[in-house]
mmCIF file of C-alpha atoms and ligand atoms in Angstrom:
data_model
loop_
_atom_site.group_PDB
_atom_site.id
_atom_site.type_symbol
_atom_site.label_atom_id
_atom_site.label_comp_id
_atom_site.label_asym_id
_atom_site.label_seq_id
_atom_site.Cartn_x
_atom_site.Cartn_y
_atom_site.Cartn_z
ATOM 1 C CA MET A 1 -46.731 -3.722 -30.002
ATOM 2 C CA ILE A 2 -49.170 -1.222 -31.479
ATOM 3 C CA PRO A 3 -47.669 0.302 -34.623
ATOM 4 C CA VAL A 4 -49.307 3.465 -35.841
ATOM 5 C CA ALA A 5 -48.341 3.061 -39.500
ATOM 6 C CA LYS A 6 -51.176 1.873 -41.727
ATOM 7 C CA THR A 7 -50.850 -0.181 -44.900
ATOM 8 C CA GLN A 8 -53.011 0.092 -47.989
ATOM 9 C CA ASN A 9 -54.881 -3.030 -46.844
ATOM 10 C CA ASP A 10 -55.630 -1.357 -43.537
ATOM 11 C CA ASP A 11 -57.203 1.557 -45.413
ATOM 12 C CA LEU A 12 -59.519 -0.902 -47.139
ATOM 13 C CA LEU A 13 -60.431 -2.379 -43.759
ATOM 14 C CA PHE A 14 -61.196 1.074 -42.396
ATOM 15 C CA GLU A 15 -63.327 1.931 -45.411
ATOM 16 C CA SER A 16 -65.535 -1.088 -44.818
ATOM 17 C CA LEU A 17 -65.996 -0.386 -41.105
ATOM 18 C CA PRO A 18 -69.334 0.940 -39.907
ATOM 19 C CA GLU A 19 -69.557 4.439 -38.440
ATOM 20 C CA ARG A 20 -70.561 3.016 -35.079
ATOM 21 C CA VAL A 21 -67.591 1.188 -33.594
ATOM 22 C CA PRO A 22 -68.183 -0.340 -30.151
ATOM 23 C CA ARG A 23 -66.462 1.550 -27.395
ATOM 24 C CA HIS A 24 -66.026 -1.529 -25.223
ATOM 25 C CA ILE A 25 -65.471 -5.042 -26.605
ATOM 26 C CA ALA A 26 -65.207 -8.148 -24.435
ATOM 27 C CA ILE A 27 -63.858 -11.434 -25.776
ATOM 28 C CA ILE A 28 -64.210 -15.040 -24.652
ATOM 29 C CA MET A 29 -61.009 -16.337 -26.253
ATOM 30 C CA ASP A 30 -62.108 -19.928 -26.764
ATOM 31 C CA GLY A 31 -60.736 -22.800 -28.822
ATOM 32 C CA ASN A 32 -57.004 -22.788 -28.087
ATOM 33 C CA GLY A 33 -57.087 -26.485 -27.196
ATOM 34 C CA ARG A 34 -59.042 -27.534 -30.288
ATOM 35 C CA TRP A 35 -56.857 -25.354 -32.496
ATOM 36 C CA ALA A 36 -53.794 -27.231 -31.179
ATOM 37 C CA LYS A 37 -55.448 -30.659 -31.413
ATOM 38 C CA SER A 38 -56.437 -30.071 -35.036
ATOM 39 C CA ARG A 39 -52.741 -29.560 -35.778
ATOM 40 C CA GLY A 40 -51.514 -32.518 -33.712
ATOM 41 C CA LEU A 41 -49.948 -30.142 -31.155
ATOM 42 C CA PRO A 42 -50.206 -30.145 -27.347
ATOM 43 C CA ARG A 43 -52.879 -27.872 -25.815
ATOM 44 C CA THR A 44 -50.139 -25.668 -24.393
ATOM 45 C CA GLU A 45 -49.141 -24.697 -27.950
ATOM 46 C CA GLY A 46 -52.717 -23.524 -28.482
ATOM 47 C CA HIS A 47 -52.373 -21.203 -25.505
ATOM 48 C CA ARG A 48 -49.012 -19.971 -26.839
ATOM 49 C CA TYR A 49 -50.535 -19.085 -30.209
ATOM 50 C CA GLY A 50 -53.566 -17.657 -28.401
ATOM 51 C CA THR A 51 -51.269 -15.320 -26.495
ATOM 52 C CA GLU A 52 -49.612 -14.216 -29.735
ATOM 53 C CA ASN A 53 -53.046 -13.514 -31.116
ATOM 54 C CA LEU A 54 -53.809 -11.331 -28.142
ATOM 55 C CA ARG A 55 -50.920 -9.064 -29.184
ATOM 56 C CA ARG A 56 -52.386 -8.750 -32.670
ATOM 57 C CA THR A 57 -55.885 -8.139 -31.325
ATOM 58 C CA LEU A 58 -54.712 -5.316 -29.080
ATOM 59 C CA LYS A 59 -53.145 -3.664 -32.080
ATOM 60 C CA SER A 60 -56.284 -4.130 -34.193
ATOM 61 C CA CYS A 61 -58.512 -2.727 -31.432
ATOM 62 C CA VAL A 62 -56.422 0.453 -31.280
ATOM 63 C CA GLU A 63 -56.483 0.753 -35.069
ATOM 64 C CA PHE A 64 -60.262 0.319 -35.180
ATOM 65 C CA GLY A 65 -60.794 2.900 -32.445
ATOM 66 C CA VAL A 66 -61.995 0.574 -29.687
ATOM 67 C CA GLU A 67 -61.364 2.179 -26.281
ATOM 68 C CA ILE A 68 -61.767 -0.763 -23.907
ATOM 69 C CA LEU A 69 -60.992 -4.441 -24.418
ATOM 70 C CA THR A 70 -61.916 -7.017 -21.785
ATOM 71 C CA ILE A 71 -60.468 -10.500 -22.182
ATOM 72 C CA TYR A 72 -61.504 -13.688 -20.388
ATOM 73 C CA ALA A 73 -58.088 -15.152 -19.614
ATOM 74 C CA PHE A 74 -58.797 -17.443 -16.634
ATOM 75 C CA SER A 75 -62.170 -18.178 -15.096
ATOM 76 C CA THR A 76 -62.986 -19.261 -11.555
ATOM 77 C CA GLU A 77 -64.011 -22.587 -13.146
ATOM 78 C CA ASN A 78 -60.651 -23.027 -14.927
ATOM 79 C CA TRP A 79 -59.052 -24.160 -11.625
ATOM 80 C CA SER A 80 -60.597 -27.573 -12.315
ATOM 81 C CA ARG A 81 -58.455 -28.078 -15.446
ATOM 82 C CA PRO A 82 -55.452 -30.461 -15.230
ATOM 83 C CA PRO A 83 -52.871 -28.965 -12.804
ATOM 84 C CA LEU A 84 -50.240 -28.707 -15.536
ATOM 85 C CA GLU A 85 -52.542 -26.592 -17.709
ATOM 86 C CA VAL A 86 -53.500 -24.379 -14.756
ATOM 87 C CA ARG A 87 -49.796 -23.800 -14.072
ATOM 88 C CA MET A 88 -49.239 -22.987 -17.736
ATOM 89 C CA LEU A 89 -52.044 -20.398 -17.769
ATOM 90 C CA MET A 90 -50.612 -18.788 -14.604
ATOM 91 C CA ARG A 91 -47.183 -18.800 -16.186
ATOM 92 C CA ILE A 92 -48.519 -17.165 -19.366
ATOM 93 C CA LEU A 93 -49.849 -14.180 -17.439
ATOM 94 C CA GLU A 94 -46.565 -13.903 -15.569
ATOM 95 C CA MET A 95 -44.617 -14.023 -18.830
ATOM 96 C CA VAL A 96 -46.880 -11.470 -20.507
ATOM 97 C CA ILE A 97 -46.271 -9.080 -17.600
ATOM 98 C CA ASP A 98 -42.504 -9.760 -17.474
ATOM 99 C CA ARG A 99 -41.924 -9.516 -21.202
ATOM 100 C CA GLU A 100 -44.590 -7.185 -22.552
ATOM 101 C CA LEU A 101 -45.303 -4.664 -19.810
ATOM 102 C CA LYS A 102 -42.807 -2.050 -21.002
ATOM 103 C CA GLU A 103 -44.053 -2.205 -24.581
ATOM 104 C CA LEU A 104 -47.695 -2.159 -23.515
ATOM 105 C CA HIS A 105 -46.950 0.901 -21.396
ATOM 106 C CA GLU A 106 -45.094 2.656 -24.214
ATOM 107 C CA ASN A 107 -48.098 2.044 -26.427
ATOM 108 C CA GLY A 108 -50.484 3.676 -23.981
ATOM 109 C CA VAL A 109 -52.249 0.530 -22.755
ATOM 110 C CA GLN A 110 -53.767 0.737 -19.280
ATOM 111 C CA ILE A 111 -53.934 -2.695 -17.681
ATOM 112 C CA ARG A 112 -56.664 -3.485 -15.196
ATOM 113 C CA HIS A 113 -57.362 -6.728 -13.431
ATOM 114 C CA ILE A 114 -60.904 -7.923 -12.940
ATOM 115 C CA GLY A 115 -61.387 -10.964 -10.744
ATOM 116 C CA GLU A 116 -60.417 -12.291 -7.358
ATOM 117 C CA MET A 117 -56.781 -11.955 -6.236
ATOM 118 C CA GLU A 118 -57.282 -14.559 -3.488
ATOM 119 C CA GLY A 119 -56.222 -17.949 -4.799
ATOM 120 C CA ILE A 120 -53.571 -16.549 -7.150
ATOM 121 C CA ALA A 121 -49.959 -17.164 -6.015
ATOM 122 C CA PRO A 122 -48.644 -14.148 -4.035
ATOM 123 C CA VAL A 123 -45.775 -13.584 -6.512
ATOM 124 C CA LEU A 124 -48.210 -13.332 -9.415
ATOM 125 C CA GLN A 125 -50.580 -11.161 -7.366
ATOM 126 C CA LYS A 126 -47.737 -8.679 -6.873
ATOM 127 C CA LYS A 127 -46.920 -8.674 -10.578
ATOM 128 C CA ILE A 128 -50.545 -8.077 -11.522
ATOM 129 C CA GLN A 129 -50.784 -5.198 -9.044
ATOM 130 C CA TYR A 130 -47.507 -3.758 -10.304
ATOM 131 C CA ALA A 131 -48.676 -3.910 -13.946
ATOM 132 C CA CYS A 132 -51.932 -2.131 -13.034
ATOM 133 C CA ASP A 133 -50.164 0.580 -11.014
ATOM 134 C CA TYR A 134 -47.441 1.076 -13.637
ATOM 135 C CA THR A 135 -49.914 1.658 -16.478
ATOM 136 C CA LYS A 136 -52.722 3.393 -14.571
ATOM 137 C CA ASP A 137 -52.344 6.776 -16.284
ATOM 138 C CA ASN A 138 -52.390 5.411 -19.850
ATOM 139 C CA THR A 139 -55.375 6.311 -21.980
ATOM 140 C CA ARG A 140 -54.977 4.816 -25.458
ATOM 141 C CA LEU A 141 -56.610 1.486 -24.674
ATOM 142 C CA ILE A 142 -57.911 0.019 -21.434
ATOM 143 C CA LEU A 143 -57.154 -3.700 -21.261
ATOM 144 C CA ASN A 144 -59.239 -5.445 -18.620
ATOM 145 C CA VAL A 145 -57.763 -8.828 -17.879
ATOM 146 C CA ALA A 146 -60.412 -11.123 -16.390
ATOM 147 C CA PHE A 147 -58.218 -13.517 -14.450
ATOM 148 C CA ASN A 148 -59.620 -15.750 -11.709
ATOM 149 C CA TYR A 149 -62.883 -14.136 -12.744
ATOM 150 C CA GLY A 150 -66.445 -15.423 -12.511
ATOM 151 C CA GLY A 151 -69.562 -13.328 -12.983
ATOM 152 C CA ARG A 152 -71.485 -14.924 -10.117
ATOM 153 C CA ASP A 153 -68.465 -14.701 -7.843
ATOM 154 C CA GLU A 154 -68.168 -11.002 -8.730
ATOM 155 C CA ILE A 155 -71.793 -10.376 -7.734
ATOM 156 C CA VAL A 156 -71.389 -12.320 -4.460
ATOM 157 C CA HIS A 157 -68.357 -10.188 -3.584
ATOM 158 C CA ALA A 158 -70.210 -7.001 -4.478
ATOM 159 C CA VAL A 159 -73.172 -7.936 -2.255
ATOM 160 C CA ARG A 160 -70.883 -8.836 0.649
ATOM 161 C CA ARG A 161 -69.044 -5.513 0.427
ATOM 162 C CA ILE A 162 -72.296 -3.573 0.128
ATOM 163 C CA MET A 163 -73.492 -5.244 3.332
ATOM 164 C CA GLN A 164 -70.168 -4.658 5.082
ATOM 165 C CA ASP A 165 -70.423 -0.979 4.150
ATOM 166 C CA GLY A 166 -73.773 -0.853 5.947
ATOM 167 C CA PHE A 167 -76.171 0.036 3.134
ATOM 168 C CA ALA A 168 -79.884 -0.270 3.927
ATOM 169 C CA PRO A 169 -82.005 -2.467 1.590
ATOM 170 C CA GLU A 170 -83.734 0.578 0.043
ATOM 171 C CA GLN A 171 -80.334 2.042 -0.850
ATOM 172 C CA VAL A 172 -79.434 -0.978 -2.997
ATOM 173 C CA THR A 173 -79.911 0.031 -6.623
ATOM 174 C CA GLU A 174 -78.558 -1.206 -9.960
ATOM 175 C CA ASP A 175 -76.191 1.722 -9.963
ATOM 176 C CA LEU A 176 -74.886 0.855 -6.486
ATOM 177 C CA ILE A 177 -74.269 -2.775 -7.468
ATOM 178 C CA SER A 178 -72.462 -1.665 -10.632
ATOM 179 C CA ARG A 179 -70.204 0.506 -8.501
ATOM 180 C CA TYR A 180 -69.224 -2.515 -6.410
ATOM 181 C CA LEU A 181 -68.282 -4.685 -9.395
ATOM 182 C CA TYR A 182 -64.692 -5.092 -10.599
ATOM 183 C CA THR A 183 -65.588 -3.004 -13.651
ATOM 184 C CA CYS A 184 -66.584 0.002 -11.521
ATOM 185 C CA GLY A 185 -66.340 3.231 -13.491
ATOM 186 C CA LEU A 186 -66.232 1.575 -16.914
ATOM 187 C CA PRO A 187 -69.099 1.462 -19.413
ATOM 188 C CA ASP A 188 -70.742 -1.927 -19.949
ATOM 189 C CA PRO A 189 -69.432 -3.898 -22.941
ATOM 190 C CA ASP A 190 -71.182 -2.980 -26.183
ATOM 191 C CA LEU A 191 -70.125 -6.179 -27.885
ATOM 192 C CA ILE A 192 -69.213 -9.597 -26.456
ATOM 193 C CA ILE A 193 -67.430 -11.915 -28.873
ATOM 194 C CA ARG A 194 -66.992 -15.652 -28.389
ATOM 195 C CA THR A 195 -64.721 -17.650 -30.650
ATOM 196 C CA SER A 196 -64.736 -21.375 -31.465
ATOM 197 C CA GLY A 197 -68.443 -21.725 -32.238
ATOM 198 C CA GLU A 198 -69.648 -22.157 -28.662
ATOM 199 C CA LEU A 199 -72.863 -20.327 -27.819
ATOM 200 C CA ARG A 200 -72.549 -19.906 -24.071
ATOM 201 C CA VAL A 201 -71.951 -16.962 -21.753
ATOM 202 C CA SER A 202 -69.851 -19.101 -19.371
ATOM 203 C CA ASN A 203 -70.213 -16.827 -16.352
ATOM 204 C CA PHE A 204 -68.581 -13.890 -18.155
ATOM 205 C CA LEU A 205 -69.772 -10.346 -17.369
ATOM 206 C CA ILE A 206 -73.262 -11.614 -16.569
ATOM 207 C CA TRP A 207 -74.299 -8.331 -14.944
ATOM 208 C CA GLN A 208 -72.497 -5.967 -17.307
ATOM 209 C CA GLY A 209 -73.566 -7.921 -20.420
ATOM 210 C CA ALA A 210 -77.306 -7.495 -19.784
ATOM 211 C CA TYR A 211 -77.689 -5.332 -22.908
ATOM 212 C CA SER A 212 -74.513 -6.217 -24.797
ATOM 213 C CA GLU A 213 -74.677 -7.454 -28.347
ATOM 214 C CA TYR A 214 -73.351 -11.009 -28.640
ATOM 215 C CA TYR A 215 -71.326 -12.275 -31.588
ATOM 216 C CA ALA A 216 -70.139 -15.849 -32.081
ATOM 217 C CA THR A 217 -67.750 -17.094 -34.727
ATOM 218 C CA PRO A 218 -66.565 -20.637 -35.514
ATOM 219 C CA ALA A 219 -62.952 -19.389 -35.739
ATOM 220 C CA TYR A 220 -60.725 -20.723 -32.975
ATOM 221 C CA TRP A 221 -59.103 -17.981 -30.925
ATOM 222 C CA PRO A 222 -55.589 -18.295 -32.435
ATOM 223 C CA ASP A 223 -57.188 -17.786 -35.888
ATOM 224 C CA PHE A 224 -59.341 -14.805 -34.898
ATOM 225 C CA ASP A 225 -57.412 -12.194 -36.862
ATOM 226 C CA LYS A 226 -58.002 -8.577 -37.822
ATOM 227 C CA GLU A 227 -60.363 -9.537 -40.642
ATOM 228 C CA GLU A 228 -62.437 -11.649 -38.213
ATOM 229 C CA LEU A 229 -62.582 -8.711 -35.822
ATOM 230 C CA ARG A 230 -63.631 -6.414 -38.651
ATOM 231 C CA LYS A 231 -66.483 -8.819 -39.531
ATOM 232 C CA ALA A 232 -67.662 -8.721 -35.924
ATOM 233 C CA LEU A 233 -67.572 -4.924 -35.939
ATOM 234 C CA VAL A 234 -69.478 -4.750 -39.221
ATOM 235 C CA GLU A 235 -72.175 -7.015 -37.814
ATOM 236 C CA TYR A 236 -72.320 -4.957 -34.634
ATOM 237 C CA GLY A 237 -72.763 -1.843 -36.786
ATOM 238 C CA GLN A 238 -75.835 -3.416 -38.373
ATOM 239 C CA ARG A 239 -77.510 -4.350 -35.104
ATOM 240 C CA LYS A 240 -80.240 -2.185 -33.680
ATOM 241 C CA ARG A 241 -79.748 -1.720 -29.958
ATOM 242 C CA ARG A 242 -83.157 -1.166 -28.423
ATOM 243 C CA PHE A 243 -82.391 -1.430 -24.680
ATOM 244 C CA GLY A 244 -85.969 -2.652 -24.149
ATOM 245 C CA LYS A 245 -87.564 0.172 -26.171
ATOM 246 C CA THR A 246 -89.630 0.018 -29.375
ATOM 247 C CA ASP A 247 -88.368 1.082 -32.817
ATOM 248 C CA GLU A 248 -90.801 4.029 -32.755
ATOM 249 C CA GLN A 249 -89.408 5.290 -29.458
ATOM 250 C CA LEU A 250 -85.852 5.046 -30.748
ATOM 251 C CA GLU A 251 -86.768 6.883 -33.957
ATOM 252 C CA SER A 252 -88.421 9.753 -32.055
ATOM 253 C CA GLU A 253 -85.292 10.022 -29.835
ATOM 254 C CA ASP A 254 -83.164 10.365 -32.986
ATOM 255 C CA GLU A 255 -85.230 13.303 -34.308
HETATM 256 C C1 LIG B 1 -59.884 -21.169 -23.975
HETATM 257 O O1 LIG B 1 -59.421 -22.159 -24.846
HETATM 258 C C2 LIG B 1 -58.794 -20.354 -23.514
HETATM 259 C C3 LIG B 1 -58.395 -20.200 -22.218
HETATM 260 C C4 LIG B 1 -59.009 -20.875 -21.074
HETATM 261 C C5 LIG B 1 -57.274 -19.361 -21.868
HETATM 262 C C6 LIG B 1 -57.105 -18.153 -22.739
HETATM 263 C C7 LIG B 1 -55.734 -17.690 -22.656
HETATM 264 C C8 LIG B 1 -55.041 -17.113 -23.657
HETATM 265 C C9 LIG B 1 -55.540 -16.840 -24.986
HETATM 266 C C10 LIG B 1 -53.680 -16.679 -23.417
HETATM 267 C C11 LIG B 1 -53.623 -15.274 -22.935
HETATM 268 C C12 LIG B 1 -53.656 -15.348 -21.509
HETATM 269 C C13 LIG B 1 -53.314 -14.390 -20.646
HETATM 270 C C14 LIG B 1 -53.301 -14.765 -19.242
HETATM 271 C C15 LIG B 1 -52.949 -12.999 -20.989
HETATM 272 P P1 LIG B 1 -59.632 -23.668 -24.400
HETATM 273 O O2 LIG B 1 -58.388 -24.130 -23.763
HETATM 274 O O3 LIG B 1 -60.853 -23.762 -23.577
HETATM 275 O O4 LIG B 1 -59.839 -24.365 -25.782
HETATM 276 P P2 LIG B 1 -60.779 -25.612 -26.070
HETATM 277 O O5 LIG B 1 -62.182 -25.199 -25.711
HETATM 278 O O6 LIG B 1 -60.599 -25.818 -27.530
HETATM 279 O O7 LIG B 1 -60.273 -26.741 -25.237
#
């Protein structure tokens, strides 16, 4: 899935990349349905092409030197979609694991699941767990699959577990909460991309994204290709990340 060979075009893409590539990118892969509708196709075809695009994006992330990719594949709110579409989205994850796991593993991808297992069919739960265990030692790219994921739900679970573990109020810190989130141990996303022109966070990484750079593009997810990703990275490279500080403070830190 992730070829190492580069073409001449790829060299041009690399040349135009900024020095500062985000270590962790998160993507809200939106617009599959509209992409399909604009072509007179059923929504399910949009998800099929969206899945194909995920393959390409993984490859591009490795080529651009991104270390962690988090994708929003199924939100806690997506259960309210028509039952047929929910079944299709479940089936897609199952098919990706059945058909792509070996290749993902051979290409050094470590799969992690972020989200709630409860609510997912037991058969699929087992497959997700198997995929995570099977690839746990891979280091080329970490792929966080947000599936049955909601940012608020994640925080509620973290708080419940912190209380169950008996922490006193004064022991509750930002660091402690971060350690109880599904993304424990991973750096926060540097860049959060949303496709399809929507300008919403939609309950995605609401804690971890506190200081992320956001990037929105009108491109529907199936059309978000390597060139679109490069544009997002170039824009990210031009942003000044202040983390609440002033320009003067940042400049004196650089000296
Ligand atoms: C948003 O498009 C997309 C989703 C809710 C699902 C994203 C899933 C994939 C890209 C397939 C890969 C999935 C897995 C599980 C690996 P939309 O349906 O909301 O589009 P619309 O806003 O145009 O209706």
